[in-house]
Amino acid sequence: MMDETQTRPEHAPEVPPGSRESLWLLVSGPTIWAAHFLLSYLAVSVWCAKVAGRAGPLGDIRIAIGVLTALALTGIALTGWGGWRRHRFGEATLPHDFDTPGDRHRFLGFSTFLLCGLSFVATVFVALSVVFIRSCE
Amino acid sequence: MTWREKDRWQRLFSTGAALSILLFSTGCERRQSALHPASVNAERIADLFWWMVGGGLIIWAVVMAIAFFATRAHPEAHGVRSARWLILGGGVAFPVVVLTGLLIYGLMLMPQLSSTADIDLEIDVAGEQWWWRVTYQTAAGEPVELANEIRLPVGQRALFRLTSPDVIHSFWIPPLGGKVDMIPGRTNTLVLEPTQTGTFRGACAEYCGSSHALMKFEVMVMEPDAFADWLNRQAQPAQPPQSESARQGQTAFLANGCGACHTVRGTEANGTLGPDLTHVGSRLSLGAGILPVDPEAFTRWIGHTGAIKPDVKMPSFGMLPEDQLPAMAQYLSELQ
Ligand SMILES: [Cu+2]
């Protein structure tokens, strides 16, 4: 059951010349989110166990997590931007379900973009905890 | 079915529903209900709960209305543009805003809930299979040990230090707060500030073995003066037996080795394996919240310990001569 809108135009170039598809960009956003979460968690745990004490203040570790968060958000934003650019290329039509290079290219780009959006919000949520919680208690 | 009949059924149904809700809500005991908060923190958490219930209901109603609109009121195809806005607005923007708001509210609440500043009173509680060892720290210095009962002065902040010598238990007084785990090798803290006087009920909230469900305790929130009197009395050594039967009971208590596990301050009994019994007659419950405190219950407990509480760490003394159990029961009830 194919209608006009689902048929891919044959003439346009499907993927940017010289590009190789890989899954790395797709998993980068969530990976940065996971790394940010793990590093923040470890940093606060070590800080409270070794430096500040169980009821001590979070103090400087909050600044460190702030810097880490800025780096992570930049990384996720750049990845998302890359995904969006990929998605813009070519004319493969929605819903990118065909096993053609063009569909694959646009599908991976759009998925990367969406996953980066999710990872961005999640990373902000993780960082919010040290904005409002200032002690190890 | 005619309309009139249908109407009647509907009315019957809604009356039935209303009645059962009424029955259920009176059936739940207030003294063990987190929906009837009686401490500062529990009130905050209950407020948040009701706001979330209300919000959830509104969102549910809106989703149902949209579903009705799309399938019944306007079942024809809808434009791509409006569908896209619905997804971006209702599927992306709205959840992000709501979740961010809830997260920020929760994060702002947490430091207040866990703050251990401005403490008026310190209490150590150890969860042990299947009872509670309670130790009040007093200004005078000597800590006061009791069991299976917690009394608190209203309007004062009490700090609990929660531990366990055996397995994981969890300390929970639903109307006041808690459900804080008691973990071997760790000390967890909990602060409660009761806002109402009254009697409440606590329970172990982490499965800890055969008699987990029989590991409860009574909680009494009192006026500060009455609380001070009570704590003063708990700090005294046991009063000597008054009646003849109680005197025989004390002799039997010491002769049968109860003192190897139980302390009765002021006597030779100084065991620490089981609950301190110095003022056991003044307690609100027996056997960790499962029996009343009267001579009959004491007799039953001593004679059928394992039948009342499976796998209990106290042997049953049902084999003792028949007159000894009531005598010991009399002795213990006089330990006011
Ligand atoms: Cu338990």
Coordinates of N, CA, C and O in Angstrom, one line a residue, chain A residues 18-108:
Chain A
G18 N 30.4 11.2 0.7 CA 31.5 10.9 1.6 C 31.2 10.6 3.0 O 32.0 10.4 3.9
S19 N 29.9 10.6 3.4 CA 29.5 10.3 4.8 C 29.3 8.8 5.0 O 28.9 8.1 4.2
R20 N 29.7 8.4 6.2 CA 29.5 7.0 6.6 C 28.5 7.0 7.8 O 28.8 7.7 8.8
E21 N 27.5 6.2 7.7 CA 26.5 6.2 8.9 C 27.1 5.4 10.0 O 27.8 4.4 9.8
S22 N 27.0 6.0 11.2 CA 27.3 5.2 12.4 C 26.4 5.5 13.5 O 25.6 6.5 13.5
L23 N 26.3 4.6 14.5 CA 25.4 4.8 15.6 C 26.0 5.7 16.7 O 25.4 5.9 17.7
W24 N 27.3 6.1 16.5 CA 27.9 6.8 17.6 C 27.2 8.1 18.0 O 27.0 8.3 19.2
L25 N 26.8 8.8 17.0 CA 26.2 10.1 17.3 C 24.9 9.9 18.1 O 24.5 10.6 19.0
L26 N 24.2 8.8 17.7 CA 22.9 8.5 18.3 C 23.0 8.3 19.8 O 22.2 8.8 20.6
V27 N 24.1 7.6 20.2 CA 24.2 7.2 21.6 C 24.9 8.3 22.4 O 25.0 8.2 23.7
S28 N 25.5 9.3 21.8 CA 26.3 10.3 22.5 C 25.5 11.1 23.5 O 26.0 11.2 24.7
G29 N 24.3 11.6 23.2 CA 23.6 12.4 24.1 C 23.3 11.6 25.4 O 23.7 12.1 26.5
P30 N 22.6 10.4 25.3 CA 22.4 9.7 26.6 C 23.7 9.3 27.3 O 23.7 9.2 28.5
T31 N 24.7 9.1 26.5 CA 26.0 8.7 27.2 C 26.5 9.9 28.0 O 27.0 9.7 29.2
I32 N 26.4 11.1 27.5 CA 26.9 12.2 28.2 C 26.1 12.4 29.5 O 26.6 12.7 30.6
W33 N 24.7 12.3 29.3 CA 23.8 12.4 30.5 C 24.2 11.3 31.6 O 24.4 11.7 32.7
A34 N 24.5 10.1 31.1 CA 24.8 9.0 32.1 C 26.2 9.4 32.8 O 26.3 9.3 34.0
A35 N 27.1 9.8 32.0 CA 28.5 10.2 32.6 C 28.3 11.3 33.5 O 28.9 11.3 34.6
H36 N 27.5 12.3 33.2 CA 27.3 13.5 34.1 C 26.7 13.0 35.4 O 27.2 13.4 36.5
F37 N 25.7 12.2 35.3 CA 25.1 11.7 36.5 C 26.0 10.9 37.4 O 26.2 11.2 38.6
L38 N 26.8 10.0 36.8 CA 27.7 9.2 37.5 C 28.8 10.0 38.2 O 29.1 9.9 39.4
L39 N 29.4 10.9 37.4 CA 30.5 11.8 38.0 C 29.9 12.7 39.1 O 30.6 12.8 40.1
S40 N 28.8 13.3 38.9 CA 28.2 14.1 40.0 C 28.0 13.3 41.2 O 28.3 13.7 42.4
Y41 N 27.4 12.1 41.1 CA 27.1 11.2 42.2 C 28.4 10.9 43.0 O 28.5 11.0 44.2
L42 N 29.4 10.4 42.2 CA 30.6 10.0 42.8 C 31.3 11.2 43.5 O 31.8 11.1 44.6
A43 N 31.3 12.4 42.8 CA 32.0 13.5 43.4 C 31.3 13.9 44.8 O 32.0 14.1 45.8
V44 N 30.0 13.9 44.8 CA 29.3 14.3 46.1 C 29.5 13.2 47.1 O 29.8 13.5 48.3
S45 N 29.5 12.0 46.7 CA 29.7 10.9 47.7 C 31.1 11.0 48.3 O 31.2 10.9 49.6
V46 N 32.1 11.2 47.5 CA 33.5 11.2 48.0 C 33.6 12.5 48.9 O 34.2 12.4 50.0
W47 N 33.0 13.6 48.4 CA 33.1 14.8 49.2 C 32.5 14.7 50.6 O 33.1 15.0 51.6
C48 N 31.3 14.1 50.6 CA 30.6 14.0 51.9 C 31.3 12.9 52.8 O 31.3 13.0 54.0
A49 N 31.9 11.9 52.2 CA 32.5 10.8 53.0 C 33.8 11.3 53.5 O 34.2 10.9 54.6
K50 N 34.6 12.0 52.7 CA 36.0 12.2 53.0 C 36.3 13.7 53.4 O 37.3 13.9 54.1
V51 N 35.5 14.6 52.9 CA 35.9 16.0 53.1 C 35.0 16.7 54.1 O 35.4 17.2 55.2
A52 N 33.7 16.8 53.8 CA 32.8 17.6 54.6 C 32.2 16.9 55.8 O 31.8 17.5 56.8
G53 N 32.0 15.6 55.7 CA 31.4 14.9 56.8 C 29.9 14.7 56.6 O 29.4 15.5 55.7
R54 N 29.2 13.9 57.3 CA 27.8 13.5 57.0 C 26.9 14.6 57.1 O 25.8 14.6 56.4
A55 N 27.1 15.6 57.9 CA 26.2 16.7 58.0 C 26.8 18.0 57.4 O 26.2 19.1 57.6
G56 N 28.0 17.9 56.8 CA 28.7 19.1 56.3 C 28.1 19.7 55.1 O 27.1 19.2 54.5
P57 N 28.6 20.9 54.7 CA 28.0 21.6 53.6 C 28.6 21.1 52.3 O 29.7 20.5 52.3
L58 N 27.9 21.2 51.2 CA 28.4 20.7 49.9 C 29.4 21.7 49.4 O 30.3 21.3 48.6
G59 N 29.3 23.0 49.7 CA 30.3 24.0 49.4 C 30.8 24.0 48.0 O 30.1 24.0 47.0
D60 N 32.2 23.8 47.8 CA 32.8 24.0 46.5 C 32.4 22.9 45.5 O 32.5 23.1 44.3
I61 N 32.0 21.8 46.0 CA 31.7 20.7 45.1 C 30.5 21.1 44.2 O 30.3 20.6 43.1
R62 N 29.7 22.0 44.7 CA 28.6 22.5 43.9 C 29.1 23.3 42.6 O 28.5 23.2 41.6
I63 N 30.2 24.0 42.8 CA 30.7 24.7 41.7 C 31.3 23.8 40.7 O 31.1 23.9 39.5
A64 N 32.0 22.7 41.2 CA 32.6 21.7 40.3 C 31.4 21.1 39.5 O 31.6 20.9 38.3
I65 N 30.3 20.8 40.2 CA 29.2 20.1 39.4 C 28.6 21.1 38.4 O 28.2 20.7 37.3
G66 N 28.6 22.4 38.8 CA 28.1 23.4 37.9 C 29.0 23.4 36.6 O 28.4 23.4 35.5
V67 N 30.3 23.4 36.7 CA 31.2 23.4 35.6 C 30.9 22.1 34.7 O 30.8 22.1 33.5
L68 N 30.9 21.0 35.4 CA 30.6 19.7 34.8 C 29.3 19.8 34.0 O 29.2 19.3 32.8
T69 N 28.3 20.4 34.6 CA 27.0 20.5 34.0 C 27.1 21.3 32.7 O 26.5 21.0 31.7
A70 N 27.8 22.5 32.8 CA 27.9 23.3 31.6 C 28.6 22.6 30.5 O 28.1 22.6 29.3
L71 N 29.6 21.8 30.8 CA 30.3 21.0 29.8 C 29.4 20.0 29.2 O 29.3 19.9 27.9
A72 N 28.6 19.3 30.0 CA 27.8 18.2 29.5 C 26.7 18.8 28.6 O 26.4 18.3 27.6
L73 N 26.1 19.9 29.1 CA 25.0 20.5 28.3 C 25.5 21.0 26.9 O 24.8 20.9 25.9
T74 N 26.7 21.6 26.9 CA 27.3 22.0 25.6 C 27.5 20.8 24.7 O 27.1 20.8 23.5
G75 N 28.0 19.7 25.3 CA 28.2 18.5 24.5 C 26.9 18.0 23.9 O 26.8 17.6 22.7
I76 N 25.9 17.9 24.8 CA 24.6 17.4 24.3 C 24.0 18.4 23.3 O 23.5 17.9 22.2
A77 N 24.1 19.7 23.5 CA 23.6 20.6 22.5 C 24.3 20.5 21.1 O 23.6 20.5 20.1
L78 N 25.6 20.3 21.2 CA 26.3 20.2 19.9 C 25.9 18.9 19.2 O 25.7 18.9 18.0
T79 N 25.8 17.8 19.9 CA 25.4 16.6 19.3 C 24.0 16.7 18.7 O 23.7 16.2 17.6
G80 N 23.1 17.3 19.5 CA 21.7 17.5 19.0 C 21.7 18.4 17.7 O 21.0 18.0 16.8
W81 N 22.5 19.4 17.7 CA 22.6 20.2 16.5 C 23.1 19.4 15.3 O 22.6 19.5 14.2
G82 N 24.1 18.6 15.6 CA 24.6 17.7 14.5 C 23.5 16.8 14.0 O 23.3 16.6 12.8
G83 N 22.7 16.2 14.9 CA 21.6 15.3 14.5 C 20.6 16.1 13.7 O 20.1 15.6 12.7
W84 N 20.3 17.3 14.1 CA 19.3 18.1 13.4 C 19.8 18.4 12.0 O 19.1 18.3 11.0
R85 N 21.1 18.7 11.8 CA 21.7 19.0 10.5 C 21.6 17.8 9.6 O 21.2 17.8 8.4
R86 N 21.9 16.6 10.2 CA 21.7 15.4 9.4 C 20.3 15.2 8.9 O 20.0 14.8 7.8
H87 N 19.4 15.5 9.9 CA 18.0 15.3 9.6 C 17.5 16.2 8.4 O 16.7 15.8 7.6
R88 N 18.1 17.4 8.3 CA 17.7 18.3 7.3 C 18.1 17.9 5.9 O 17.6 18.4 4.9
F89 N 19.1 17.0 5.9 CA 19.7 16.7 4.5 C 18.8 15.7 3.8 O 18.4 14.7 4.4
G90 N 18.7 15.9 2.5 CA 18.0 14.9 1.7 C 16.5 15.1 1.7 O 16.0 16.0 2.4
E91 N 15.8 14.3 0.9 CA 14.4 14.5 0.8 C 13.6 13.2 1.1 O 12.5 13.1 0.7
A92 N 14.3 12.3 1.8 CA 13.6 11.1 2.2 C 12.4 11.5 3.0 O 12.4 12.3 3.9
T93 N 11.3 10.8 2.7 CA 10.0 11.3 3.2 C 9.7 10.6 4.5 O 10.2 9.5 4.8
L94 N 8.8 11.2 5.3 CA 8.4 10.6 6.6 C 7.6 9.3 6.2 O 7.0 9.2 5.2
P95 N 7.5 8.3 7.1 CA 8.2 8.2 8.4 C 9.6 7.5 8.3 O 9.9 6.9 9.3
H96 N 10.4 7.8 7.3 CA 11.7 7.2 7.3 C 11.8 5.7 7.5 O 12.6 5.2 8.3
D97 N 10.9 5.0 6.9 CA 10.8 3.6 7.2 C 11.4 2.6 6.2 O 11.5 1.4 6.4
F98 N 12.0 3.2 5.1 CA 12.5 2.3 4.1 C 14.0 2.0 4.4 O 14.7 2.7 5.1
D99 N 14.4 0.8 3.8 CA 15.8 0.5 4.0 C 16.7 1.0 3.0 O 17.3 0.3 2.2
T100 N 16.6 2.4 2.9 CA 17.5 3.1 1.9 C 18.5 4.0 2.7 O 18.2 4.4 3.8
P101 N 19.6 4.3 2.0 CA 20.6 5.2 2.7 C 19.9 6.5 3.1 O 20.2 7.0 4.2
G102 N 19.1 7.1 2.3 CA 18.5 8.4 2.6 C 17.6 8.3 3.8 O 17.6 9.1 4.7
D103 N 16.7 7.3 3.9 CA 15.8 7.1 5.0 C 16.6 6.9 6.3 O 16.3 7.5 7.4
R104 N 17.7 6.1 6.2 CA 18.5 5.8 7.3 C 19.1 7.1 7.9 O 19.1 7.3 9.1
H105 N 19.6 7.8 6.9 CA 20.3 9.1 7.3 C 19.4 10.0 8.1 O 19.8 10.5 9.2
R106 N 18.3 10.2 7.5 CA 17.3 11.2 8.2 C 16.8 10.6 9.5 O 16.7 11.3 10.5
F107 N 16.6 9.3 9.5 CA 16.1 8.7 10.7 C 17.1 8.8 11.8 O 16.7 9.2 13.0
L108 N 18.3 8.5 11.6 CA 19.3 8.6 12.6 C 19.5 10.0 13.1 O 19.7 10.3 14.3

